[in-house]
mmCIF file of C-alpha atoms and ligand atoms in Angstrom:
data_model
loop_
_atom_site.group_PDB
_atom_site.id
_atom_site.type_symbol
_atom_site.label_atom_id
_atom_site.label_comp_id
_atom_site.label_asym_id
_atom_site.label_seq_id
_atom_site.Cartn_x
_atom_site.Cartn_y
_atom_site.Cartn_z
ATOM 1 C CA MET A 17 73.016 -271.932 96.178
ATOM 2 C CA SER A 18 75.963 -273.497 98.019
ATOM 3 C CA THR A 19 79.408 -272.027 97.397
ATOM 4 C CA ASP A 20 81.090 -275.104 98.889
ATOM 5 C CA THR A 21 83.359 -276.459 96.146
ATOM 6 C CA ARG A 22 85.076 -279.222 98.155
ATOM 7 C CA ARG A 23 84.428 -282.839 97.186
ATOM 8 C CA GLN A 24 81.382 -284.318 98.842
ATOM 9 C CA VAL A 25 81.762 -287.261 101.192
ATOM 10 C CA MET A 26 79.482 -290.283 100.912
ATOM 11 C CA LEU A 27 79.286 -293.001 103.568
ATOM 12 C CA ILE A 28 78.140 -296.382 102.273
ATOM 13 C CA THR A 29 77.378 -299.174 104.726
ATOM 14 C CA GLY A 30 77.947 -302.615 103.241
ATOM 15 C CA GLY A 31 80.184 -300.911 100.697
ATOM 16 C CA GLY A 32 82.374 -303.902 99.914
ATOM 17 C CA ARG A 33 80.020 -306.033 97.848
ATOM 18 C CA GLY A 34 76.958 -306.058 95.637
ATOM 19 C CA ILE A 35 74.837 -302.906 95.459
ATOM 20 C CA GLY A 36 77.081 -301.056 97.929
ATOM 21 C CA ALA A 37 80.178 -301.762 95.849
ATOM 22 C CA ALA A 38 78.463 -300.681 92.613
ATOM 23 C CA THR A 39 77.337 -297.480 94.341
ATOM 24 C CA ALA A 40 80.894 -296.808 95.491
ATOM 25 C CA GLU A 41 82.248 -297.283 91.990
ATOM 26 C CA LEU A 42 79.681 -294.963 90.419
ATOM 27 C CA ALA A 43 79.921 -292.316 93.151
ATOM 28 C CA ALA A 44 83.719 -292.233 92.869
ATOM 29 C CA ALA A 45 83.406 -291.714 89.127
ATOM 30 C CA ARG A 46 80.962 -288.837 89.820
ATOM 31 C CA GLY A 47 83.444 -287.101 92.133
ATOM 32 C CA TYR A 48 82.585 -288.218 95.660
ATOM 33 C CA ASP A 49 85.081 -289.149 98.340
ATOM 34 C CA LEU A 50 84.007 -292.268 100.204
ATOM 35 C CA VAL A 51 83.819 -293.976 103.545
ATOM 36 C CA LEU A 52 83.239 -297.674 102.889
ATOM 37 C CA ALA A 53 81.979 -299.622 105.887
ATOM 38 C CA TYR A 54 82.097 -303.398 105.860
ATOM 39 C CA ARG A 55 81.295 -305.996 108.512
ATOM 40 C CA ALA A 56 83.372 -309.065 107.656
ATOM 41 C CA ASP A 57 84.835 -309.039 104.153
ATOM 42 C CA ALA A 58 87.819 -306.681 104.437
ATOM 43 C CA ALA A 59 89.435 -307.879 101.206
ATOM 44 C CA ALA A 60 86.312 -307.139 99.163
ATOM 45 C CA ALA A 61 86.019 -303.637 100.655
ATOM 46 C CA GLU A 62 89.711 -302.927 100.006
ATOM 47 C CA SER A 63 89.395 -303.951 96.381
ATOM 48 C CA VAL A 64 86.383 -301.630 95.901
ATOM 49 C CA ALA A 65 88.382 -298.861 97.571
ATOM 50 C CA GLU A 66 91.337 -299.404 95.225
ATOM 51 C CA ALA A 67 89.082 -299.107 92.182
ATOM 52 C CA ALA A 68 87.576 -295.885 93.572
ATOM 53 C CA ARG A 69 91.017 -294.438 94.327
ATOM 54 C CA SER A 70 92.102 -295.174 90.767
ATOM 55 C CA VAL A 71 89.525 -292.642 89.536
ATOM 56 C CA GLY A 72 90.642 -289.985 92.011
ATOM 57 C CA ALA A 73 88.488 -290.572 95.083
ATOM 58 C CA ARG A 74 89.837 -290.353 98.598
ATOM 59 C CA VAL A 75 88.556 -293.483 100.338
ATOM 60 C CA GLU A 76 88.575 -294.671 103.929
ATOM 61 C CA VAL A 77 87.668 -298.298 104.615
ATOM 62 C CA VAL A 78 86.265 -298.977 108.099
ATOM 63 C CA GLN A 79 85.146 -302.191 109.752
ATOM 64 C CA ALA A 80 81.784 -301.639 111.434
ATOM 65 C CA ASP A 81 78.855 -303.797 112.421
ATOM 66 C CA VAL A 82 75.843 -301.513 112.031
ATOM 67 C CA SER A 83 73.824 -303.549 114.506
ATOM 68 C CA GLU A 84 76.243 -302.607 117.322
ATOM 69 C CA GLU A 85 75.922 -299.059 118.611
ATOM 70 C CA ALA A 86 79.545 -298.898 119.814
ATOM 71 C CA SER A 87 80.710 -299.989 116.372
ATOM 72 C CA VAL A 88 78.585 -297.305 114.683
ATOM 73 C CA LEU A 89 79.971 -294.631 117.016
ATOM 74 C CA ALA A 90 83.529 -295.770 116.231
ATOM 75 C CA LEU A 91 82.766 -295.634 112.492
ATOM 76 C CA PHE A 92 81.631 -292.013 112.772
ATOM 77 C CA ALA A 93 84.576 -291.081 114.980
ATOM 78 C CA ARG A 94 86.840 -292.318 112.180
ATOM 79 C CA LEU A 95 84.819 -290.412 109.581
ATOM 80 C CA ASP A 96 85.146 -287.222 111.663
ATOM 81 C CA GLU A 97 88.864 -287.734 112.002
ATOM 82 C CA VAL A 98 89.571 -288.447 108.340
ATOM 83 C CA PHE A 99 87.080 -286.205 106.519
ATOM 84 C CA GLY A 100 85.440 -283.944 109.100
ATOM 85 C CA ARG A 101 82.303 -283.768 106.981
ATOM 86 C CA LEU A 102 79.467 -285.920 105.657
ATOM 87 C CA ASP A 103 77.178 -285.103 102.757
ATOM 88 C CA VAL A 104 75.494 -288.385 101.828
ATOM 89 C CA LEU A 105 74.618 -291.538 103.737
ATOM 90 C CA VAL A 106 73.706 -294.665 101.792
ATOM 91 C CA ASN A 107 72.102 -297.010 104.321
ATOM 92 C CA ASN A 108 72.792 -300.159 102.321
ATOM 93 C CA ALA A 109 73.941 -302.886 104.756
ATOM 94 C CA GLY A 110 71.315 -305.597 104.927
ATOM 95 C CA VAL A 111 70.814 -309.281 105.568
ATOM 96 C CA LEU A 112 68.230 -311.952 104.969
ATOM 97 C CA ASP A 113 68.079 -315.552 106.116
ATOM 98 C CA ARG A 114 67.160 -318.865 104.553
ATOM 99 C CA SER A 115 63.943 -319.132 102.574
ATOM 100 C CA GLN A 116 61.645 -321.062 104.896
ATOM 101 C CA PRO A 117 58.030 -321.248 106.091
ATOM 102 C CA PHE A 118 57.063 -318.649 108.676
ATOM 103 C CA VAL A 119 56.361 -321.204 111.405
ATOM 104 C CA GLU A 120 60.016 -322.262 111.341
ATOM 105 C CA TYR A 121 61.467 -318.793 112.026
ATOM 106 C CA THR A 122 63.595 -318.689 115.178
ATOM 107 C CA ALA A 123 63.748 -315.703 117.493
ATOM 108 C CA GLU A 124 67.465 -315.482 116.784
ATOM 109 C CA ARG A 125 66.867 -315.209 113.039
ATOM 110 C CA MET A 126 64.263 -312.452 113.373
ATOM 111 C CA LYS A 127 66.412 -310.565 115.875
ATOM 112 C CA ARG A 128 69.441 -310.611 113.567
ATOM 113 C CA ILE A 129 67.414 -309.323 110.635
ATOM 114 C CA PHE A 130 65.799 -306.482 112.552
ATOM 115 C CA GLU A 131 68.992 -305.559 114.400
ATOM 116 C CA THR A 132 70.870 -305.108 111.117
ATOM 117 C CA ASN A 133 68.232 -303.905 108.671
ATOM 118 C CA VAL A 134 66.203 -301.682 111.006
ATOM 119 C CA PHE A 135 68.085 -300.750 114.179
ATOM 120 C CA GLY A 136 71.366 -300.553 112.244
ATOM 121 C CA ALA A 137 69.839 -298.217 109.669
ATOM 122 C CA PHE A 138 68.390 -296.042 112.456
ATOM 123 C CA LEU A 139 71.664 -295.846 114.389
ATOM 124 C CA VAL A 140 73.705 -294.938 111.323
ATOM 125 C CA ALA A 141 71.099 -292.377 110.198
ATOM 126 C CA ARG A 142 71.043 -290.794 113.669
ATOM 127 C CA GLU A 143 74.806 -290.261 113.639
ATOM 128 C CA ALA A 144 74.659 -288.923 110.075
ATOM 129 C CA VAL A 145 71.915 -286.449 110.992
ATOM 130 C CA ARG A 146 73.875 -285.229 114.015
ATOM 131 C CA ARG A 147 76.574 -284.162 111.545
ATOM 132 C CA MET A 148 74.493 -282.986 108.563
ATOM 133 C CA SER A 149 71.686 -281.086 110.305
ATOM 134 C CA THR A 150 71.745 -277.348 109.658
ATOM 135 C CA ALA A 151 70.312 -276.921 113.170
ATOM 136 C CA ALA A 152 73.515 -278.481 114.528
ATOM 137 C CA GLY A 153 75.830 -276.370 112.339
ATOM 138 C CA GLY A 154 76.000 -278.852 109.435
ATOM 139 C CA ARG A 155 75.522 -278.135 105.707
ATOM 140 C CA GLY A 156 72.506 -280.392 105.211
ATOM 141 C CA GLY A 157 72.731 -283.536 103.127
ATOM 142 C CA SER A 158 70.979 -286.558 101.807
ATOM 143 C CA ILE A 159 70.153 -290.062 103.033
ATOM 144 C CA VAL A 160 69.325 -292.917 100.677
ATOM 145 C CA ASN A 161 67.925 -296.047 102.300
ATOM 146 C CA VAL A 162 68.265 -299.317 100.413
ATOM 147 C CA SER A 163 64.885 -300.914 101.046
ATOM 148 C CA SER A 164 63.379 -303.651 98.872
ATOM 149 C CA ALA A 165 60.404 -304.408 96.643
ATOM 150 C CA ALA A 166 59.799 -307.103 99.275
ATOM 151 C CA ALA A 167 58.441 -304.315 101.504
ATOM 152 C CA ARG A 168 55.321 -304.127 99.311
ATOM 153 C CA MET A 169 55.224 -307.795 98.193
ATOM 154 C CA GLY A 170 55.767 -309.438 101.594
ATOM 155 C CA ALA A 171 58.052 -312.322 100.473
ATOM 156 C CA PRO A 172 55.618 -315.106 101.484
ATOM 157 C CA ASN A 173 57.172 -318.583 101.931
ATOM 158 C CA GLU A 174 60.617 -317.027 101.729
ATOM 159 C CA TYR A 175 61.374 -314.360 104.318
ATOM 160 C CA VAL A 176 58.448 -312.292 105.563
ATOM 161 C CA ASP A 177 60.681 -311.081 108.420
ATOM 162 C CA TYR A 178 63.108 -309.565 105.903
ATOM 163 C CA ALA A 179 60.215 -307.988 103.967
ATOM 164 C CA ALA A 180 58.833 -306.511 107.204
ATOM 165 C CA SER A 181 62.245 -305.066 108.069
ATOM 166 C CA LYS A 182 62.225 -303.283 104.714
ATOM 167 C CA GLY A 183 58.661 -302.095 105.405
ATOM 168 C CA ALA A 184 60.061 -300.517 108.565
ATOM 169 C CA MET A 185 62.739 -298.871 106.468
ATOM 170 C CA ASP A 186 60.065 -297.383 104.207
ATOM 171 C CA SER A 187 58.241 -295.942 107.239
ATOM 172 C CA MET A 188 61.531 -294.566 108.496
ATOM 173 C CA THR A 189 62.111 -292.941 105.093
ATOM 174 C CA LEU A 190 58.681 -291.292 105.110
ATOM 175 C CA GLY A 191 58.900 -290.097 108.714
ATOM 176 C CA LEU A 192 62.450 -288.817 108.572
ATOM 177 C CA SER A 193 61.896 -287.088 105.233
ATOM 178 C CA LYS A 194 59.278 -284.900 106.938
ATOM 179 C CA GLU A 195 61.143 -284.423 110.213
ATOM 180 C CA LEU A 196 64.472 -283.618 108.560
ATOM 181 C CA ALA A 197 63.373 -281.423 105.622
ATOM 182 C CA PRO A 198 63.557 -278.264 107.797
ATOM 183 C CA LEU A 199 67.088 -279.330 108.799
ATOM 184 C CA GLY A 200 68.311 -279.429 105.181
ATOM 185 C CA ILE A 201 68.329 -283.214 104.838
ATOM 186 C CA ARG A 202 66.506 -285.148 102.124
ATOM 187 C CA VAL A 203 65.613 -288.781 102.847
ATOM 188 C CA ASN A 204 64.665 -291.213 100.095
ATOM 189 C CA ALA A 205 64.679 -294.958 99.471
ATOM 190 C CA VAL A 206 65.283 -297.249 96.540
ATOM 191 C CA ARG A 207 63.358 -300.512 96.453
ATOM 192 C CA PRO A 208 65.352 -302.957 94.326
ATOM 193 C CA GLY A 209 63.636 -306.021 92.908
ATOM 194 C CA LEU A 210 65.546 -309.134 91.816
ATOM 195 C CA ILE A 211 69.161 -307.995 91.532
ATOM 196 C CA HIS A 212 72.188 -310.142 90.693
ATOM 197 C CA THR A 213 74.228 -310.146 93.938
ATOM 198 C CA ASP A 214 75.391 -312.698 96.515
ATOM 199 C CA ILE A 215 72.484 -311.983 98.857
ATOM 200 C CA HIS A 216 70.381 -314.736 97.265
ATOM 201 C CA ALA A 217 73.061 -317.342 97.981
ATOM 202 C CA SER A 218 73.007 -316.207 101.606
ATOM 203 C CA GLY A 219 69.305 -317.147 101.604
ATOM 204 C CA GLY A 220 70.189 -320.595 100.238
ATOM 205 C CA ARG A 221 69.003 -319.821 96.684
ATOM 206 C CA PRO A 222 71.928 -318.726 94.478
ATOM 207 C CA ASP A 223 69.774 -319.183 91.369
ATOM 208 C CA ARG A 224 66.815 -317.179 92.757
ATOM 209 C CA VAL A 225 67.077 -314.296 90.265
ATOM 210 C CA GLU A 226 66.987 -316.607 87.235
ATOM 211 C CA ALA A 227 64.265 -318.779 88.795
ATOM 212 C CA LEU A 228 61.912 -315.827 89.357
ATOM 213 C CA SER A 229 62.746 -313.613 86.398
ATOM 214 C CA ALA A 230 59.687 -314.832 84.465
ATOM 215 C CA GLN A 231 57.635 -312.824 87.016
ATOM 216 C CA VAL A 232 59.404 -309.614 86.000
ATOM 217 C CA PRO A 233 57.648 -307.616 83.248
ATOM 218 C CA MET A 234 61.089 -306.767 81.846
ATOM 219 C CA ALA A 235 61.842 -310.526 81.922
ATOM 220 C CA ARG A 236 65.240 -310.294 83.608
ATOM 221 C CA GLY A 237 66.981 -309.564 86.871
ATOM 222 C CA GLY A 238 68.651 -306.210 87.388
ATOM 223 C CA THR A 239 72.297 -305.357 87.929
ATOM 224 C CA ALA A 240 73.796 -303.732 90.999
ATOM 225 C CA THR A 241 74.856 -300.840 88.764
ATOM 226 C CA GLU A 242 71.254 -300.227 87.693
ATOM 227 C CA VAL A 243 70.342 -299.810 91.366
ATOM 228 C CA ALA A 244 73.431 -297.678 92.008
ATOM 229 C CA GLU A 245 72.335 -295.252 89.275
ATOM 230 C CA ALA A 246 69.093 -294.601 91.174
ATOM 231 C CA ILE A 247 70.910 -294.283 94.513
ATOM 232 C CA VAL A 248 73.454 -291.808 93.194
ATOM 233 C CA TRP A 249 70.740 -289.748 91.516
ATOM 234 C CA LEU A 250 68.645 -289.564 94.704
ATOM 235 C CA ALA A 251 71.777 -288.621 96.654
ATOM 236 C CA SER A 252 72.739 -285.841 94.271
ATOM 237 C CA GLY A 253 71.697 -282.242 93.853
ATOM 238 C CA ALA A 254 69.899 -283.314 90.663
ATOM 239 C CA ALA A 255 67.199 -284.673 93.012
ATOM 240 C CA SER A 256 67.077 -281.448 95.047
ATOM 241 C CA TYR A 257 63.237 -281.338 95.287
ATOM 242 C CA THR A 258 62.803 -285.086 95.888
ATOM 243 C CA THR A 259 62.335 -286.288 99.444
ATOM 244 C CA GLY A 260 60.230 -289.076 100.942
ATOM 245 C CA ALA A 261 60.313 -290.991 97.637
ATOM 246 C CA LEU A 262 60.271 -294.806 97.556
ATOM 247 C CA LEU A 263 61.760 -295.490 94.134
ATOM 248 C CA ASP A 264 61.171 -298.985 92.753
ATOM 249 C CA VAL A 265 64.097 -300.326 90.700
ATOM 250 C CA SER A 266 62.516 -303.643 89.906
ATOM 251 C CA GLY A 267 61.905 -304.025 86.178
ATOM 252 C CA GLY A 268 58.179 -303.422 86.721
ATOM 253 C CA ARG A 269 57.688 -306.283 89.220
HETATM 254 P P1 NAP B 330 75.170 -308.557 99.558
HETATM 255 O O1 NAP B 330 76.001 -308.692 98.346
HETATM 256 O O2 NAP B 330 74.855 -309.759 100.398
HETATM 257 O O3 NAP B 330 75.801 -307.403 100.464
HETATM 258 C C1 NAP B 330 75.344 -307.141 101.758
HETATM 259 C C2 NAP B 330 76.267 -306.109 102.369
HETATM 260 O O4 NAP B 330 75.805 -305.788 103.683
HETATM 261 C C3 NAP B 330 77.687 -306.630 102.507
HETATM 262 O O5 NAP B 330 78.570 -305.609 102.094
HETATM 263 C C4 NAP B 330 77.836 -306.894 104.014
HETATM 264 O O6 NAP B 330 79.152 -306.682 104.501
HETATM 265 C C5 NAP B 330 76.902 -305.839 104.579
HETATM 266 N N1 NAP B 330 76.415 -306.154 105.931
HETATM 267 C C6 NAP B 330 75.629 -307.179 106.303
HETATM 268 N N2 NAP B 330 75.411 -307.144 107.631
HETATM 269 C C7 NAP B 330 76.088 -306.071 108.106
HETATM 270 C C8 NAP B 330 76.262 -305.504 109.393
HETATM 271 N N3 NAP B 330 75.686 -306.027 110.489
HETATM 272 N N4 NAP B 330 77.036 -304.383 109.497
HETATM 273 C C9 NAP B 330 77.624 -303.844 108.422
HETATM 274 N N5 NAP B 330 77.497 -304.330 107.170
HETATM 275 C C10 NAP B 330 76.740 -305.438 107.022
HETATM 276 O O7 NAP B 330 73.741 -307.963 99.203
HETATM 277 P P2 NAP B 330 73.201 -306.816 98.220
HETATM 278 O O8 NAP B 330 72.230 -307.472 97.337
HETATM 279 O O9 NAP B 330 74.265 -305.980 97.659
HETATM 280 O O10 NAP B 330 72.347 -306.010 99.300
HETATM 281 C C11 NAP B 330 72.535 -304.633 99.582
HETATM 282 C C12 NAP B 330 71.200 -304.081 100.050
HETATM 283 O O11 NAP B 330 70.248 -304.218 99.001
HETATM 284 C C13 NAP B 330 70.620 -304.841 101.256
HETATM 285 O O12 NAP B 330 70.058 -303.915 102.179
HETATM 286 C C14 NAP B 330 69.529 -305.688 100.626
HETATM 287 O O13 NAP B 330 68.507 -305.995 101.532
HETATM 288 C C15 NAP B 330 69.072 -304.775 99.504
HETATM 289 N N6 NAP B 330 68.341 -305.461 98.424
HETATM 290 C C16 NAP B 330 68.965 -306.364 97.616
HETATM 291 C C17 NAP B 330 68.221 -306.993 96.612
HETATM 292 C C18 NAP B 330 68.817 -308.004 95.657
HETATM 293 O O14 NAP B 330 68.063 -308.662 94.912
HETATM 294 N N7 NAP B 330 70.122 -308.189 95.644
HETATM 295 C C19 NAP B 330 66.870 -306.673 96.442
HETATM 296 C C20 NAP B 330 66.288 -305.761 97.282
HETATM 297 C C21 NAP B 330 67.031 -305.140 98.263
HETATM 298 P P3 NAP B 330 80.262 -307.885 104.507
HETATM 299 O O15 NAP B 330 80.531 -308.203 103.065
HETATM 300 O O16 NAP B 330 81.466 -307.306 105.165
HETATM 301 O O17 NAP B 330 79.625 -309.007 105.244
#
């Protein structure tokens, strides 16, 4: 059993809004210090940070575009400087594009989705593993990937490219969980269903959760906090024998 009594440090990408912000709030309340990475909305990230600080967390807010390797390296350089340790990575940053028929997808659209959701998640995970791996002198740790129920449903007529990017994230979760277990790192994913956040507006359908909630056995959309509860559990020592899990948080859909 670890004798390390210092506060654990959690890095959350896309920590300024939606599921990332709810995860930050819950993790701060559970005693984590935080690095909140945002791409564009600095004010949102700062307001999440203030709330986390008010419950005792030490929080560093860093601008970083996960799809840019140089930006990811700068994010980790800042993390090293400020905290000098990393215990949990929540790979949460993600984008989708407008709901539209497959034949209308542009190369630019598909590239943006895969560069953020897949390559971004890989780059951030690689840097996290370089710091957490017991083989590299780290203390081990935990990675939680924020995938989507779309990975198993496919999102036809909406965004199959987004669904496929989350399928890639599931494969990454399975592969890395096996490769990294001997290095002291657990890797899991949550697969949220229809959750009330701004992401649906970014796909041109702000009312999407309400419109589709009749398809949910629990007959409602979920909250970002309900997803955060699963993320924080998977991240924590309470999930110490859980790795390679793809945990649906989708009301049964
Ligand atoms: P959201 O409110 O739209 O938040 C997306 C977050 O990702 C924002 O904080 C955004 O930062 C960040 N982000 C986007 N591109 C980035 C980039 N290139 N580099 C760094 N950060 C970037 O959406 P959300 O619903 O909370 O989504 C969070 C995760 O949950 C995503 O991976 C999404 O695919 C997944 N998910 C959501 C649902 C749902 O129904 N809401 C369902 C399944 C899965 P800025 O604010 O700075 O732009």
